[in-house]
Amino acid sequence: MAIAVRGSRGGGSGGVGAGFRSFFSYRIFISAMFSLLFIVTVSVLLTSRPPTTHHHSQSLPGGANVYMHRTFLALNSDPLKTRLDLIYKQANDHITLVKAYAAYAMRLKLENSRQLKMFDDLAKNFADLNSKPSYKSSLFETDGNLDEDVLRQFEKEVKDRVKFARSLVAESKENYDNQLKIQKLKDTIFSVSELLGKAKKNGALGSSIAAKSIPKSLHCLAMRLVEERVAHPEKYKEELPKAEFEDPSLYHYAIFSDNVIAVSVVVRSVLKNAEEPWKHVFHVVTDRMNAAAMKVWFRMRPVEGGAHLEVKAVEDYSFLNSSYVPLLRQIESAKMQRFSSEKTMENVTKDGSNMKLKNPVSMSMLNHLRFYLPEMYPKLHKILLLDDDVVVQKDLTGLWKIDLAGKVNGAVETCFGSFHRFSRYLNFSHPLIKGRFNPKACAWAFGMNIFDLDAWRREKCTETYHDWQNLNEDRTLWHLDTLPPGLITFYSLTKSLDKSWHVLGLGYNPSISMDEISKAAVIHYNGNMKPWLDIAMNQYKNLWTKYIDNDMEFLQLCNFGV
């Protein structure tokens, strides 16, 4: 009974247990089969992979396969090959380092330096190690195990070169760092210099535009004077010439200008400082446009002290025509007009301080009247030329008493050191100039010049001027200006005057000594910063404004701000 009962229970439960055992046995069998299959697959992959070589120029697998590839390499690699990889990497790192310093050396223009040669040789020696036959066959192109002795020798050579490279870099690093700083500083200075050059050119252009423009007050003044002439023609009839205009015993001045207020200041400053003003005669020549305004001014405000003044237009001198005057003939040519415009802009961008204030085409004849003084005033023996931007501070009659020793022109020289010599104004690369003049000869100033007209006629200076003006038609001997042809015309015919007679630079130089200015007979506002312009230098302006005739009603009406 008992046995039967146990048997019955065992039979029932044994069936179920047998089922579970069968299930688990099957799972174990399946797992074992998969494990065996995985091992076989891995074994096949490892045995079928081609032998790994150490050609480091080959690219490694990328992406997700990199990790598995390195794992397989590690499973099948020779420990010496890992060591070789490390040595090779160290060598490559130092090759890169020495090449970088070699590049620095080339950038610093040290191509011939000892360091550059050593860096280049070192980089080459590193690279040559790989190509040595013993290393190439035993380390880099073998499929078997590496030769440890050869590897040790390779490692020793690499370490020697690494040690030398580090030593060389340590020796040169500080020097190269300083050189790089110096080079950067030079680059910065060059960049700033370029910006400064551009700023100077822009400033010169702006200054030239401001200098050549007519201020509103001056334009207003000219219009008021012409309006007065039109409104009262009976008051401004032409006067007959006075005998004093041709009297050689008097002190004669020539002033060529289109600026009414400037001429007025020159005349007033002469007479205010003259001991015998009634002996002074002024010959004012202007262009046709401003002749009426100039005549009305001096009719409304007659010269003081019994002095004499005549106003004429350039057109009143009939001999000044294109058939006689080379410059007029050149001005009338289209080529000259085009050249003048281009040259004006070129001079502005090069050096604004030397720019002439007036348009060379429209004002050239008025500027060049100074070369025709003997023909304009045939009965005179001496005449003093004054520019319209000067102020007279002392009696000038002493100039007529100076013995010019047969010279034509009495002028103050302007050269000091190597500045303002003939080489600055004339083209000495041209054979005509080079063969005739001394480049180191001292230049002199136009603006206050005493001329001996008898000596002028004897030396035929006007003919000399014409000859050179014809030769310079293509503007290869000098650029547009009056001083270069003056230097040529009166070469060896100019007597140097004491510097106290004529002080220049008040129109561009802010550092002229006030003591020097106070001792000068004539001060000259040559440059762009004319005293009647807003851009004038304040420290010099009052020396000019104190001679303005402020009682002139039109100055007040035109708000002449001086």
Short mmCIF file of N, CA, C and O in Angstrom, two decimals, residues 67-149:
data_model
loop_
_atom_site.label_atom_id
_atom_site.label_comp_id
_atom_site.label_asym_id
_atom_site.label_seq_id
_atom_site.Cartn_x
_atom_site.Cartn_y
_atom_site.Cartn_z
N TYR A 67 37.74 50.31 -32.60
CA TYR A 67 37.95 49.62 -31.34
C TYR A 67 38.21 48.13 -31.56
O TYR A 67 39.16 47.56 -31.02
N MET A 68 37.35 47.45 -32.38
CA MET A 68 37.51 46.02 -32.65
C MET A 68 38.84 45.76 -33.34
O MET A 68 39.54 44.79 -33.05
N HIS A 69 39.23 46.67 -34.27
CA HIS A 69 40.48 46.47 -35.01
C HIS A 69 41.67 46.51 -34.06
O HIS A 69 42.56 45.66 -34.13
N ARG A 70 41.67 47.48 -33.14
CA ARG A 70 42.77 47.57 -32.19
C ARG A 70 42.78 46.37 -31.26
O ARG A 70 43.85 45.90 -30.84
N THR A 71 41.58 45.87 -30.92
CA THR A 71 41.50 44.69 -30.06
C THR A 71 42.15 43.50 -30.74
O THR A 71 42.93 42.74 -30.14
N PHE A 72 41.81 43.27 -32.01
CA PHE A 72 42.40 42.16 -32.75
C PHE A 72 43.91 42.30 -32.87
O PHE A 72 44.65 41.32 -32.75
N LEU A 73 44.38 43.57 -33.09
CA LEU A 73 45.82 43.80 -33.17
C LEU A 73 46.51 43.44 -31.86
O LEU A 73 47.59 42.85 -31.84
N ALA A 74 45.87 43.82 -30.74
CA ALA A 74 46.45 43.54 -29.45
C ALA A 74 46.53 42.03 -29.19
O ALA A 74 47.49 41.53 -28.60
N LEU A 75 45.50 41.26 -29.64
CA LEU A 75 45.48 39.80 -29.43
C LEU A 75 46.58 39.10 -30.22
O LEU A 75 47.05 38.04 -29.83
N ASN A 76 46.96 39.69 -31.36
CA ASN A 76 47.87 38.99 -32.25
C ASN A 76 49.19 39.75 -32.45
O ASN A 76 49.83 39.58 -33.46
N SER A 77 49.56 40.71 -31.53
CA SER A 77 50.74 41.54 -31.75
C SER A 77 51.91 41.04 -30.93
O SER A 77 51.75 40.45 -29.87
N ASP A 78 53.11 41.42 -31.47
CA ASP A 78 54.36 41.15 -30.77
C ASP A 78 54.60 42.31 -29.81
O ASP A 78 54.48 43.47 -30.19
N PRO A 79 54.91 42.07 -28.54
CA PRO A 79 55.17 43.17 -27.59
C PRO A 79 56.22 44.15 -28.10
O PRO A 79 56.17 45.34 -27.81
N LEU A 80 57.20 43.67 -28.86
CA LEU A 80 58.24 44.56 -29.38
C LEU A 80 57.67 45.54 -30.41
O LEU A 80 58.19 46.64 -30.58
N LYS A 81 56.59 45.08 -31.09
CA LYS A 81 55.98 45.98 -32.08
C LYS A 81 55.29 47.16 -31.40
O LYS A 81 55.31 48.28 -31.90
N THR A 82 54.69 46.93 -30.24
CA THR A 82 54.09 48.03 -29.47
C THR A 82 55.16 49.03 -29.05
O THR A 82 54.99 50.24 -29.12
N ARG A 83 56.29 48.48 -28.64
CA ARG A 83 57.41 49.33 -28.25
C ARG A 83 57.93 50.13 -29.45
O ARG A 83 58.26 51.32 -29.32
N LEU A 84 57.97 49.47 -30.61
CA LEU A 84 58.40 50.16 -31.82
C LEU A 84 57.45 51.30 -32.17
O LEU A 84 57.87 52.39 -32.57
N ASP A 85 56.13 51.03 -31.98
CA ASP A 85 55.14 52.09 -32.26
C ASP A 85 55.38 53.32 -31.39
O ASP A 85 55.30 54.45 -31.84
N LEU A 86 55.67 53.08 -30.12
CA LEU A 86 55.91 54.20 -29.21
C LEU A 86 57.15 54.99 -29.61
O LEU A 86 57.17 56.23 -29.58
N ILE A 87 58.22 54.27 -29.96
CA ILE A 87 59.45 54.94 -30.38
C ILE A 87 59.21 55.75 -31.65
O ILE A 87 59.65 56.90 -31.79
N TYR A 88 58.49 55.15 -32.58
CA TYR A 88 58.20 55.81 -33.86
C TYR A 88 57.37 57.08 -33.64
O TYR A 88 57.61 58.12 -34.25
N LYS A 89 56.38 56.99 -32.75
CA LYS A 89 55.54 58.16 -32.45
C LYS A 89 56.37 59.28 -31.82
O LYS A 89 56.21 60.45 -32.15
N GLN A 90 57.27 58.90 -30.91
CA GLN A 90 58.13 59.90 -30.28
C GLN A 90 59.01 60.61 -31.32
O GLN A 90 59.18 61.82 -31.29
N ALA A 91 59.54 59.83 -32.25
CA ALA A 91 60.36 60.42 -33.31
C ALA A 91 59.55 61.37 -34.17
O ALA A 91 59.99 62.47 -34.50
N ASN A 92 58.32 60.96 -34.55
CA ASN A 92 57.46 61.81 -35.37
C ASN A 92 57.10 63.11 -34.67
O ASN A 92 57.04 64.18 -35.28
N ASP A 93 56.84 63.03 -33.36
CA ASP A 93 56.50 64.24 -32.59
C ASP A 93 57.65 65.24 -32.63
O ASP A 93 57.44 66.46 -32.78
N HIS A 94 58.87 64.76 -32.52
CA HIS A 94 60.01 65.68 -32.52
C HIS A 94 60.34 66.18 -33.91
O HIS A 94 60.88 67.27 -34.07
N ILE A 95 60.03 65.38 -34.92
CA ILE A 95 60.16 65.88 -36.30
C ILE A 95 59.24 67.09 -36.49
O ILE A 95 59.63 68.12 -37.05
N THR A 96 58.00 66.96 -36.03
CA THR A 96 57.04 68.07 -36.13
C THR A 96 57.54 69.30 -35.39
O THR A 96 57.43 70.43 -35.88
N LEU A 97 58.13 69.08 -34.19
CA LEU A 97 58.63 70.19 -33.39
C LEU A 97 59.76 70.94 -34.09
O LEU A 97 59.74 72.18 -34.21
N VAL A 98 60.75 70.21 -34.59
CA VAL A 98 61.89 70.89 -35.23
C VAL A 98 61.47 71.54 -36.54
O VAL A 98 62.00 72.59 -36.91
N LYS A 99 60.49 70.97 -37.24
CA LYS A 99 59.99 71.61 -38.46
C LYS A 99 59.28 72.92 -38.13
O LYS A 99 59.36 73.90 -38.88
N ALA A 100 58.56 72.95 -37.01
CA ALA A 100 57.89 74.18 -36.59
C ALA A 100 58.90 75.29 -36.32
O ALA A 100 58.73 76.44 -36.73
N TYR A 101 60.00 74.94 -35.61
CA TYR A 101 61.01 75.96 -35.34
C TYR A 101 61.75 76.37 -36.60
O TYR A 101 62.17 77.53 -36.74
N ALA A 102 61.92 75.45 -37.52
CA ALA A 102 62.52 75.81 -38.80
C ALA A 102 61.63 76.80 -39.55
O ALA A 102 62.11 77.74 -40.18
N ALA A 103 60.31 76.58 -39.47
CA ALA A 103 59.37 77.50 -40.11
C ALA A 103 59.44 78.89 -39.47
O ALA A 103 59.38 79.91 -40.14
N TYR A 104 59.57 78.93 -38.12
CA TYR A 104 59.74 80.21 -37.44
C TYR A 104 60.98 80.93 -37.95
O TYR A 104 60.98 82.14 -38.18
N ALA A 105 62.07 80.14 -38.08
CA ALA A 105 63.33 80.74 -38.54
C ALA A 105 63.18 81.35 -39.93
O ALA A 105 63.67 82.44 -40.22
N MET A 106 62.47 80.65 -40.81
CA MET A 106 62.27 81.17 -42.17
C MET A 106 61.39 82.41 -42.14
O MET A 106 61.61 83.37 -42.87
N ARG A 107 60.38 82.39 -41.28
CA ARG A 107 59.50 83.55 -41.19
C ARG A 107 60.26 84.78 -40.69
O ARG A 107 59.99 85.90 -41.11
N LEU A 108 61.24 84.54 -39.81
CA LEU A 108 62.04 85.63 -39.28
C LEU A 108 63.23 85.98 -40.16
O LEU A 108 64.12 86.71 -39.77
N LYS A 109 63.23 85.39 -41.38
CA LYS A 109 64.29 85.65 -42.35
C LYS A 109 65.67 85.27 -41.81
O LYS A 109 66.64 86.00 -41.93
N LEU A 110 65.70 84.09 -41.16
CA LEU A 110 66.97 83.58 -40.64
C LEU A 110 67.43 82.38 -41.45
O LEU A 110 67.99 81.43 -40.93
N GLU A 111 67.17 82.42 -42.77
CA GLU A 111 67.48 81.26 -43.61
C GLU A 111 68.95 80.86 -43.53
O GLU A 111 69.29 79.69 -43.64
N ASN A 112 69.83 81.80 -43.32
CA ASN A 112 71.26 81.50 -43.31
C ASN A 112 71.79 81.26 -41.90
O ASN A 112 72.99 81.14 -41.71
N SER A 113 70.91 81.21 -40.92
CA SER A 113 71.37 81.06 -39.55
C SER A 113 71.78 79.62 -39.26
O SER A 113 71.36 78.67 -39.93
N ARG A 114 72.59 79.50 -38.24
CA ARG A 114 73.05 78.16 -37.82
C ARG A 114 71.88 77.31 -37.34
O ARG A 114 71.80 76.12 -37.64
N GLN A 115 70.95 77.94 -36.62
CA GLN A 115 69.84 77.17 -36.08
C GLN A 115 68.97 76.56 -37.18
O GLN A 115 68.54 75.41 -37.06
N LEU A 116 68.71 77.33 -38.21
CA LEU A 116 67.86 76.80 -39.27
C LEU A 116 68.50 75.58 -39.93
O LEU A 116 67.83 74.59 -40.18
N LYS A 117 69.79 75.63 -40.18
CA LYS A 117 70.49 74.50 -40.80
C LYS A 117 70.44 73.28 -39.88
O LYS A 117 70.20 72.15 -40.33
N MET A 118 70.61 73.53 -38.59
CA MET A 118 70.59 72.41 -37.64
C MET A 118 69.19 71.81 -37.55
O MET A 118 69.03 70.58 -37.48
N PHE A 119 68.17 72.65 -37.54
CA PHE A 119 66.80 72.14 -37.49
C PHE A 119 66.49 71.32 -38.74
O PHE A 119 65.88 70.25 -38.66
N ASP A 120 66.88 71.84 -39.89
CA ASP A 120 66.63 71.10 -41.13
C ASP A 120 67.37 69.77 -41.15
O ASP A 120 66.82 68.73 -41.54
N ASP A 121 68.64 69.77 -40.72
CA ASP A 121 69.41 68.52 -40.69
C ASP A 121 68.81 67.53 -39.72
O ASP A 121 68.75 66.32 -39.99
N LEU A 122 68.34 68.04 -38.58
CA LEU A 122 67.76 67.15 -37.57
C LEU A 122 66.48 66.50 -38.06
O LEU A 122 66.27 65.30 -37.89
N ALA A 123 65.63 67.30 -38.68
CA ALA A 123 64.40 66.73 -39.24
C ALA A 123 64.71 65.69 -40.31
O ALA A 123 64.06 64.64 -40.40
N LYS A 124 65.72 65.95 -41.12
CA LYS A 124 66.12 65.00 -42.16
C LYS A 124 66.67 63.73 -41.54
O LYS A 124 66.39 62.61 -41.99
N ASN A 125 67.48 63.85 -40.46
CA ASN A 125 68.04 62.67 -39.80
C ASN A 125 66.96 61.79 -39.19
O ASN A 125 67.03 60.56 -39.23
N PHE A 126 65.95 62.42 -38.59
CA PHE A 126 64.82 61.65 -38.06
C PHE A 126 64.15 60.85 -39.17
O PHE A 126 63.86 59.66 -39.02
N ALA A 127 63.89 61.53 -40.29
CA ALA A 127 63.21 60.86 -41.40
C ALA A 127 64.08 59.78 -42.01
O ALA A 127 63.57 58.74 -42.47
N ASP A 128 65.42 59.97 -42.03
CA ASP A 128 66.32 58.99 -42.65
C ASP A 128 66.43 57.70 -41.87
O ASP A 128 66.84 56.66 -42.41
N LEU A 129 66.08 57.75 -40.57
CA LEU A 129 66.17 56.52 -39.78
C LEU A 129 65.29 55.41 -40.35
O LEU A 129 65.67 54.23 -40.38
N ASN A 130 64.11 55.76 -40.80
CA ASN A 130 63.17 54.76 -41.32
C ASN A 130 63.70 54.09 -42.58
O ASN A 130 63.35 52.94 -42.88
N SER A 131 64.50 54.84 -43.33
CA SER A 131 64.93 54.31 -44.62
C SER A 131 66.25 53.55 -44.57
O SER A 131 66.74 53.08 -45.58
N LYS A 132 66.86 53.48 -43.37
CA LYS A 132 68.09 52.67 -43.25
C LYS A 132 67.77 51.21 -43.58
O LYS A 132 66.80 50.65 -43.05
N PRO A 133 68.58 50.57 -44.40
CA PRO A 133 68.26 49.17 -44.81
C PRO A 133 68.11 48.23 -43.63
O PRO A 133 67.21 47.38 -43.61
N SER A 134 68.97 48.36 -42.61
CA SER A 134 68.91 47.43 -41.48
C SER A 134 67.62 47.58 -40.70
O SER A 134 67.00 46.61 -40.28
N TYR A 135 67.19 48.83 -40.50
CA TYR A 135 65.95 49.07 -39.78
C TYR A 135 64.74 48.76 -40.65
O TYR A 135 63.72 48.24 -40.18
N LYS A 136 64.85 49.07 -41.90
CA LYS A 136 63.72 48.88 -42.80
C LYS A 136 63.34 47.41 -42.93
O LYS A 136 62.17 47.03 -42.86
N SER A 137 64.38 46.54 -43.07
CA SER A 137 64.10 45.11 -43.25
C SER A 137 63.77 44.42 -41.96
O SER A 137 62.95 43.50 -41.92
N SER A 138 64.37 44.87 -40.84
CA SER A 138 64.20 44.16 -39.57
C SER A 138 63.04 44.66 -38.74
O SER A 138 62.52 43.93 -37.90
N LEU A 139 62.61 45.91 -38.98
CA LEU A 139 61.58 46.49 -38.12
C LEU A 139 60.30 46.83 -38.85
O LEU A 139 59.20 46.64 -38.31
N PHE A 140 60.40 47.37 -40.06
CA PHE A 140 59.22 47.93 -40.71
C PHE A 140 58.64 47.07 -41.83
O PHE A 140 57.51 47.27 -42.22
N GLU A 141 59.42 46.15 -42.35
CA GLU A 141 58.92 45.34 -43.47
C GLU A 141 58.93 43.84 -43.16
O GLU A 141 58.80 43.03 -44.05
N THR A 142 59.10 43.48 -41.92
CA THR A 142 59.10 42.06 -41.54
C THR A 142 57.71 41.61 -41.15
O THR A 142 56.93 42.37 -40.59
N ASP A 143 57.39 40.35 -41.47
CA ASP A 143 56.09 39.77 -41.07
C ASP A 143 56.22 38.96 -39.79
O ASP A 143 55.21 38.58 -39.19
N GLY A 144 57.44 38.69 -39.41
CA GLY A 144 57.64 37.89 -38.20
C GLY A 144 57.92 38.75 -36.99
O GLY A 144 57.62 39.95 -36.97
N ASN A 145 58.51 38.13 -35.98
CA ASN A 145 58.84 38.87 -34.77
C ASN A 145 60.02 39.80 -35.03
O ASN A 145 60.87 39.54 -35.88
N LEU A 146 60.06 40.91 -34.25
CA LEU A 146 61.12 41.90 -34.43
C LEU A 146 62.39 41.46 -33.74
O LEU A 146 62.38 40.75 -32.73
N ASP A 147 63.50 41.92 -34.29
CA ASP A 147 64.81 41.64 -33.69
C ASP A 147 65.02 42.65 -32.57
O ASP A 147 65.11 43.86 -32.80
N GLU A 148 65.11 42.16 -31.34
CA GLU A 148 65.19 43.06 -30.19
C GLU A 148 66.48 43.86 -30.20
O GLU A 148 66.49 45.04 -29.81
N ASP A 149 67.59 43.30 -30.65
CA ASP A 149 68.85 44.04 -30.68
C ASP A 149 68.78 45.21 -31.67
O ASP A 149 69.26 46.31 -31.39
#
